[in-house]
Short mmCIF file of C-alpha atoms in Angstrom, two decimals:
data_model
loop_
_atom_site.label_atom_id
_atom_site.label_comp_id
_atom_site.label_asym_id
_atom_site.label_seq_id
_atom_site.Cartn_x
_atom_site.Cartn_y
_atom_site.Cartn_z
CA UNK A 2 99.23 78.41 124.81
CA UNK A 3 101.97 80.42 126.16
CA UNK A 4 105.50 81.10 124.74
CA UNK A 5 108.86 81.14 126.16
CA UNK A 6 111.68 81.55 124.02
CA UNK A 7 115.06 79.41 124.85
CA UNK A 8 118.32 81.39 123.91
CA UNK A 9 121.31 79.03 124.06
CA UNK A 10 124.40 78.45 121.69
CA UNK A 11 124.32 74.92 123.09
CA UNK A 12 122.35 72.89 121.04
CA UNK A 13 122.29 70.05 123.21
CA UNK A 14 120.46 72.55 126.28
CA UNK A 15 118.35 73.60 124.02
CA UNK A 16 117.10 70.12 123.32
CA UNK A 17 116.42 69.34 126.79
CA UNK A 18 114.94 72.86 127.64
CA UNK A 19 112.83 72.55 124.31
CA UNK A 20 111.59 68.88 124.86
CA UNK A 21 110.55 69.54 128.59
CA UNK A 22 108.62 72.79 127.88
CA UNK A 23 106.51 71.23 125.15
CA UNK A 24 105.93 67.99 127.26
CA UNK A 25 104.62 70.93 129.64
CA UNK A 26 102.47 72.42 127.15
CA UNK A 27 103.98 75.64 126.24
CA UNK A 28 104.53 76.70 122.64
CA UNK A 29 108.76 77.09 122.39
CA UNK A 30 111.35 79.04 120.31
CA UNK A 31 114.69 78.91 120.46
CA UNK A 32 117.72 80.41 119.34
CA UNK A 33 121.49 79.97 119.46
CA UNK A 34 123.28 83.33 120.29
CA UNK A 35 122.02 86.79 121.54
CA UNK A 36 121.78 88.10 118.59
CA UNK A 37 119.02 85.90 117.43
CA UNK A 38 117.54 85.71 120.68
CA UNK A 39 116.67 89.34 120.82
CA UNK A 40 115.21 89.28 117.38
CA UNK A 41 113.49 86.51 118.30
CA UNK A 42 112.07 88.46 121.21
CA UNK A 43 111.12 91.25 119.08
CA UNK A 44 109.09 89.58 116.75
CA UNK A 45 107.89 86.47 118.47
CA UNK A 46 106.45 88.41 121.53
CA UNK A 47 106.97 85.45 124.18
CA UNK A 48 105.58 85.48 127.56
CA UNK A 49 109.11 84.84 129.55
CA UNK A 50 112.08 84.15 128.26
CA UNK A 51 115.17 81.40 129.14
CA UNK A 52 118.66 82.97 128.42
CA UNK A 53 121.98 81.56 128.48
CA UNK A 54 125.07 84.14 129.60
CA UNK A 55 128.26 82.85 127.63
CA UNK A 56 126.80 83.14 123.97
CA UNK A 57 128.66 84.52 121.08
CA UNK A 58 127.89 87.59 119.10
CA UNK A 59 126.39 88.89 122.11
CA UNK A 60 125.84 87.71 126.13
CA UNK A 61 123.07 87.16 127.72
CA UNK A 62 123.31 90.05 130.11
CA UNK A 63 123.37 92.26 126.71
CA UNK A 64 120.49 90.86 125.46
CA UNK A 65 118.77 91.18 129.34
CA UNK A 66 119.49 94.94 129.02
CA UNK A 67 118.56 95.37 125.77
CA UNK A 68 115.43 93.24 126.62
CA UNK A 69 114.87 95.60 129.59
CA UNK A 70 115.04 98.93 128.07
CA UNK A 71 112.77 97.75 125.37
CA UNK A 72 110.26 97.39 128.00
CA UNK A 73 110.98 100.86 129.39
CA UNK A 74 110.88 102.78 126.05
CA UNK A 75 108.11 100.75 124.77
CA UNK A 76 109.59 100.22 120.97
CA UNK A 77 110.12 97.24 119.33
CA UNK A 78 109.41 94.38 122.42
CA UNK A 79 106.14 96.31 122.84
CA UNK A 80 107.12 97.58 125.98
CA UNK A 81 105.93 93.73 128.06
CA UNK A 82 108.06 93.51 131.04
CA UNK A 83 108.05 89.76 130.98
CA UNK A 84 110.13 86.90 132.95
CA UNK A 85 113.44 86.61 132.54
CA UNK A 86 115.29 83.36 133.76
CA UNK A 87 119.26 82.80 133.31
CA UNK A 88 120.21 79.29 132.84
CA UNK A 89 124.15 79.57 133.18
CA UNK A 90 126.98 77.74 134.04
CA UNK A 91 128.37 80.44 135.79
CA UNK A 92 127.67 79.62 139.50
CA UNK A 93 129.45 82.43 141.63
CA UNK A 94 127.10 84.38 144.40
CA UNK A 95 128.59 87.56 142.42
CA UNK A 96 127.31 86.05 138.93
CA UNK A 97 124.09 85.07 140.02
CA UNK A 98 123.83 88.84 141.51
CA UNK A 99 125.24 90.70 138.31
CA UNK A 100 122.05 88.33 136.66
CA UNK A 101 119.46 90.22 139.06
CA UNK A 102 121.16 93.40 138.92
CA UNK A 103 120.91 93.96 135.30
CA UNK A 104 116.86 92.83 134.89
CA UNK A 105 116.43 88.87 135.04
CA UNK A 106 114.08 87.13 138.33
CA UNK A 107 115.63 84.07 138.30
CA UNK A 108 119.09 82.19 138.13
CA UNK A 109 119.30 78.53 137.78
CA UNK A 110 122.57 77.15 137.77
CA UNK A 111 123.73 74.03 134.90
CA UNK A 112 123.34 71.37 135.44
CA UNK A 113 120.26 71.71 136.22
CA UNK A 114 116.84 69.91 136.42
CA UNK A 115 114.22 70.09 133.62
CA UNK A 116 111.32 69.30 135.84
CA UNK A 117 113.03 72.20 138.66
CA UNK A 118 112.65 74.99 135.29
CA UNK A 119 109.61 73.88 134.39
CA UNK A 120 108.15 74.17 137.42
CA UNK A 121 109.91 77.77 138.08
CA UNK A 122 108.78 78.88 134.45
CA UNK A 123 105.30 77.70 135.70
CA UNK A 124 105.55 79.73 138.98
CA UNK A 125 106.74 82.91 136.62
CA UNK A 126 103.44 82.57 134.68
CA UNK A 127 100.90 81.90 137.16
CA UNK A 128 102.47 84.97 138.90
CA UNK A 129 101.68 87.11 135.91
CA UNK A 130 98.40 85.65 135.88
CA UNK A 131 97.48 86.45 139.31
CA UNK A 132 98.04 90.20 138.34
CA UNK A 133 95.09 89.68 135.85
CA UNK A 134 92.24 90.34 138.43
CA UNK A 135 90.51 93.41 137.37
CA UNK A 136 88.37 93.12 140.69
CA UNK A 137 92.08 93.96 142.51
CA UNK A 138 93.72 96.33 139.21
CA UNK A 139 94.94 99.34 141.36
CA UNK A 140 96.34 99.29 144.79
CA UNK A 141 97.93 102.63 146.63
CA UNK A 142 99.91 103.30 150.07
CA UNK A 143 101.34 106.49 150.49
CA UNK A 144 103.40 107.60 147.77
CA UNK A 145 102.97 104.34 145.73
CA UNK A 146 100.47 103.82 143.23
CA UNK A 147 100.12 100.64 140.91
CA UNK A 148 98.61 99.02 138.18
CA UNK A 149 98.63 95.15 138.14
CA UNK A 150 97.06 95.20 134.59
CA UNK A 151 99.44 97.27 133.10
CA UNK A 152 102.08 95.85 135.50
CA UNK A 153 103.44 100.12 136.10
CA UNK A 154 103.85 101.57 138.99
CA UNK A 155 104.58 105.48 140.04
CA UNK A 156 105.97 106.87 143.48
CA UNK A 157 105.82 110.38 144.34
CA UNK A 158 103.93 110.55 140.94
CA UNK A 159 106.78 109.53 138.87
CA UNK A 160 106.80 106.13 136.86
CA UNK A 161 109.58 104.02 138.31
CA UNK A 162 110.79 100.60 135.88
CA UNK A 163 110.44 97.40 137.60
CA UNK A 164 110.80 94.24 136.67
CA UNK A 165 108.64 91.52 137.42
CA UNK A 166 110.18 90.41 140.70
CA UNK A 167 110.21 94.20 141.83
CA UNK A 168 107.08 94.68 141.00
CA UNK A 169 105.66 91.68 143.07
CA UNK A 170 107.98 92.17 145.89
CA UNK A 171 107.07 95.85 145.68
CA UNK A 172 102.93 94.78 145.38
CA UNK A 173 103.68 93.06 148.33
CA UNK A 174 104.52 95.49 150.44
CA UNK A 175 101.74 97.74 149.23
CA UNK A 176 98.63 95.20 150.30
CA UNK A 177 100.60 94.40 153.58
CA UNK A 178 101.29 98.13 154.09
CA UNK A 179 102.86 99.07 157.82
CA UNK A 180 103.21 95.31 158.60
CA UNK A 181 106.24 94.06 158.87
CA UNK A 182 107.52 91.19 156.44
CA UNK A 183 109.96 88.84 157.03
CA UNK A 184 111.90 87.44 153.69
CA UNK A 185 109.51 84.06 153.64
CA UNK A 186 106.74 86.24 153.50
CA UNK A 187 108.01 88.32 150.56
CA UNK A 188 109.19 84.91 148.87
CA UNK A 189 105.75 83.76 149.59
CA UNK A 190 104.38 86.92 148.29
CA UNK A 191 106.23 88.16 145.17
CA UNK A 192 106.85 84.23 143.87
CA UNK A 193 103.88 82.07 142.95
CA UNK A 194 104.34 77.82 143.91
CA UNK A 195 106.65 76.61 146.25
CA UNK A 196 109.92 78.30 145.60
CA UNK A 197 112.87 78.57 147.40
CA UNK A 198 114.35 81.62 147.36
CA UNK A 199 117.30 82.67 149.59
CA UNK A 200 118.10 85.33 151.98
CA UNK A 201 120.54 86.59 149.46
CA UNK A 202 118.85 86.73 146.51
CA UNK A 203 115.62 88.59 148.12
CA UNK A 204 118.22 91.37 149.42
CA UNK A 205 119.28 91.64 146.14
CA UNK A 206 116.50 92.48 144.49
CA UNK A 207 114.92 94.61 147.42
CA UNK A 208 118.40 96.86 147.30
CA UNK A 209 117.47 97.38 143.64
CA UNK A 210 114.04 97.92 144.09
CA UNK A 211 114.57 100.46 147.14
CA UNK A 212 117.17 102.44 144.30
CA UNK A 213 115.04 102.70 142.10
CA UNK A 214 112.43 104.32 144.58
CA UNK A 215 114.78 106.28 146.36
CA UNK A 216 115.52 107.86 142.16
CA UNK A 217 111.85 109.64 142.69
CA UNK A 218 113.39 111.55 145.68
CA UNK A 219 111.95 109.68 148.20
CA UNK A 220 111.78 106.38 150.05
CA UNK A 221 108.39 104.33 151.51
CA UNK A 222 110.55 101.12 152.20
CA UNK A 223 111.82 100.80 156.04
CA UNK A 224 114.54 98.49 156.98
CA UNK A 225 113.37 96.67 160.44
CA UNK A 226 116.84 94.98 161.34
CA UNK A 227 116.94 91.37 162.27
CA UNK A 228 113.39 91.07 160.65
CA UNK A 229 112.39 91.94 157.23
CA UNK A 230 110.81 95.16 155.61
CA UNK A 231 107.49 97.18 155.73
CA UNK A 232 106.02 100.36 153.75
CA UNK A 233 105.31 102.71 155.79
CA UNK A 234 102.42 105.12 153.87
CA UNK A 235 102.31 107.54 156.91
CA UNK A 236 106.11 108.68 157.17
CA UNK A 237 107.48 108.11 154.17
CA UNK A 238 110.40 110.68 153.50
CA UNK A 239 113.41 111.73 151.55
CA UNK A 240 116.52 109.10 151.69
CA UNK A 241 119.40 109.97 153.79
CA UNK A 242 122.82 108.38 153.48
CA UNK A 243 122.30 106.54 156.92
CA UNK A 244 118.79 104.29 155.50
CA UNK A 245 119.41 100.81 155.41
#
């Protein structure tokens, strides 16, 4: 049975969040402030992880970061790079960017459905599952190299922190390497189900992917304007100011 942990100071969401995920099936805890929450995360080792942003004693973004350089540091989270979905009533294109910027994959905006997270909670975990194949473990183009087992990935040799969206966008690329994908494709790609992703919110997390990348000194990812993205494992090169 898989875990998700619900961290919201209203008591009321949790209820609803709660009652839906173990009508789903999954094993639940909860918690009503960040504080909590991360402790909770520590100890309780869920698979993905629901997180309000306006919490007192400390924000969901904190406990995101916190959550996040747990993974990277391996300590007390156990290094697990797992799901991270904000359910907040802050609805701004600039908050639900600031929410991928600083580590979560998805943003779902109160009021919202309980069947919608469900399903997207779903979508998170069958993603992680399809990384399980030990037939498919390792997969390489040019300076990339990954491991969908222990979800890590190194470019130019150096180990570069994804999270999970990243990393699927990024395993994308790799099996479709020198083809050209448009943002449906990546949706289709780095998101399990039927989700519905916009334009925006894949840009988002492809600038931060490309970032991080372009922080090992050099940069596999090529813009095709008007289109989408490709890897290129033949020419990949240092980033200059003028990439896109």
């Amino acid at each position: 049975m898989r875990k998700v942990l619900v961290v919201d100071d209203d008591s009321h969401i949790r209820d609803v969040v709660c009652f839906a995920l173990r009508r789903a099936g999954f094993e639940v805890a909860e918690a009503a402030n960040g504080e909590t929450g991360l402790k909770a995360f520590r100890h309780g080792k869920p698979d993905l992880v629901i997180l309000d942003i306006l919490m007192p004693v400390m924000d969901g973004l904190d406990v995101c970061r916190a959550i996040r350089a747990e993974a990277l540091g391996g300590s007390e989270g156990g290094g697990r790079n797992v799901p991270i979905l904000f359910l907040s009533s802050k609805d701004a294109e600039t908050d639900r960017v600031v929410g991928l910027d600083v580590g979560g994959d998805d943003y779902i905006v109160k009021p919202f459905s309980p069947r919608e997270l469900t399903a997207r909670v779903n979508a998170h975990l069958r993603r992680i599952d399809a990384f399980d194949d030990p037939a498919a473990s390792r997969i390489s183009a040019g300076p990339v190299e990954m491991d969908l087992d222990a979800q890590t990935a190194n470019v130019a040799g150096r180990p570069v922190d994804l999270t999970r969206t990243e990393f699927g966008l990024l395993a994308t690329l790799v099996r479709q390497c020198g083809k050209v994908l448009d943002r449906e494709m990546l949706t289709n790609g780095a998101y399990s189900g039927n989700r519905v992703v916009s334009d925006r919110t894949i840009d988002s997390h492809m600038r931060r992917l490309r970032a991080k990348l372009r922080s090992t000194g050099v940069d596999p990812i090529r813009t095709v304007h008007g289109v989408g993205f490709r890897l290129d494992a033949a020419n990949w090169h240092r980033p200059s100011a003028s990439d896109g």
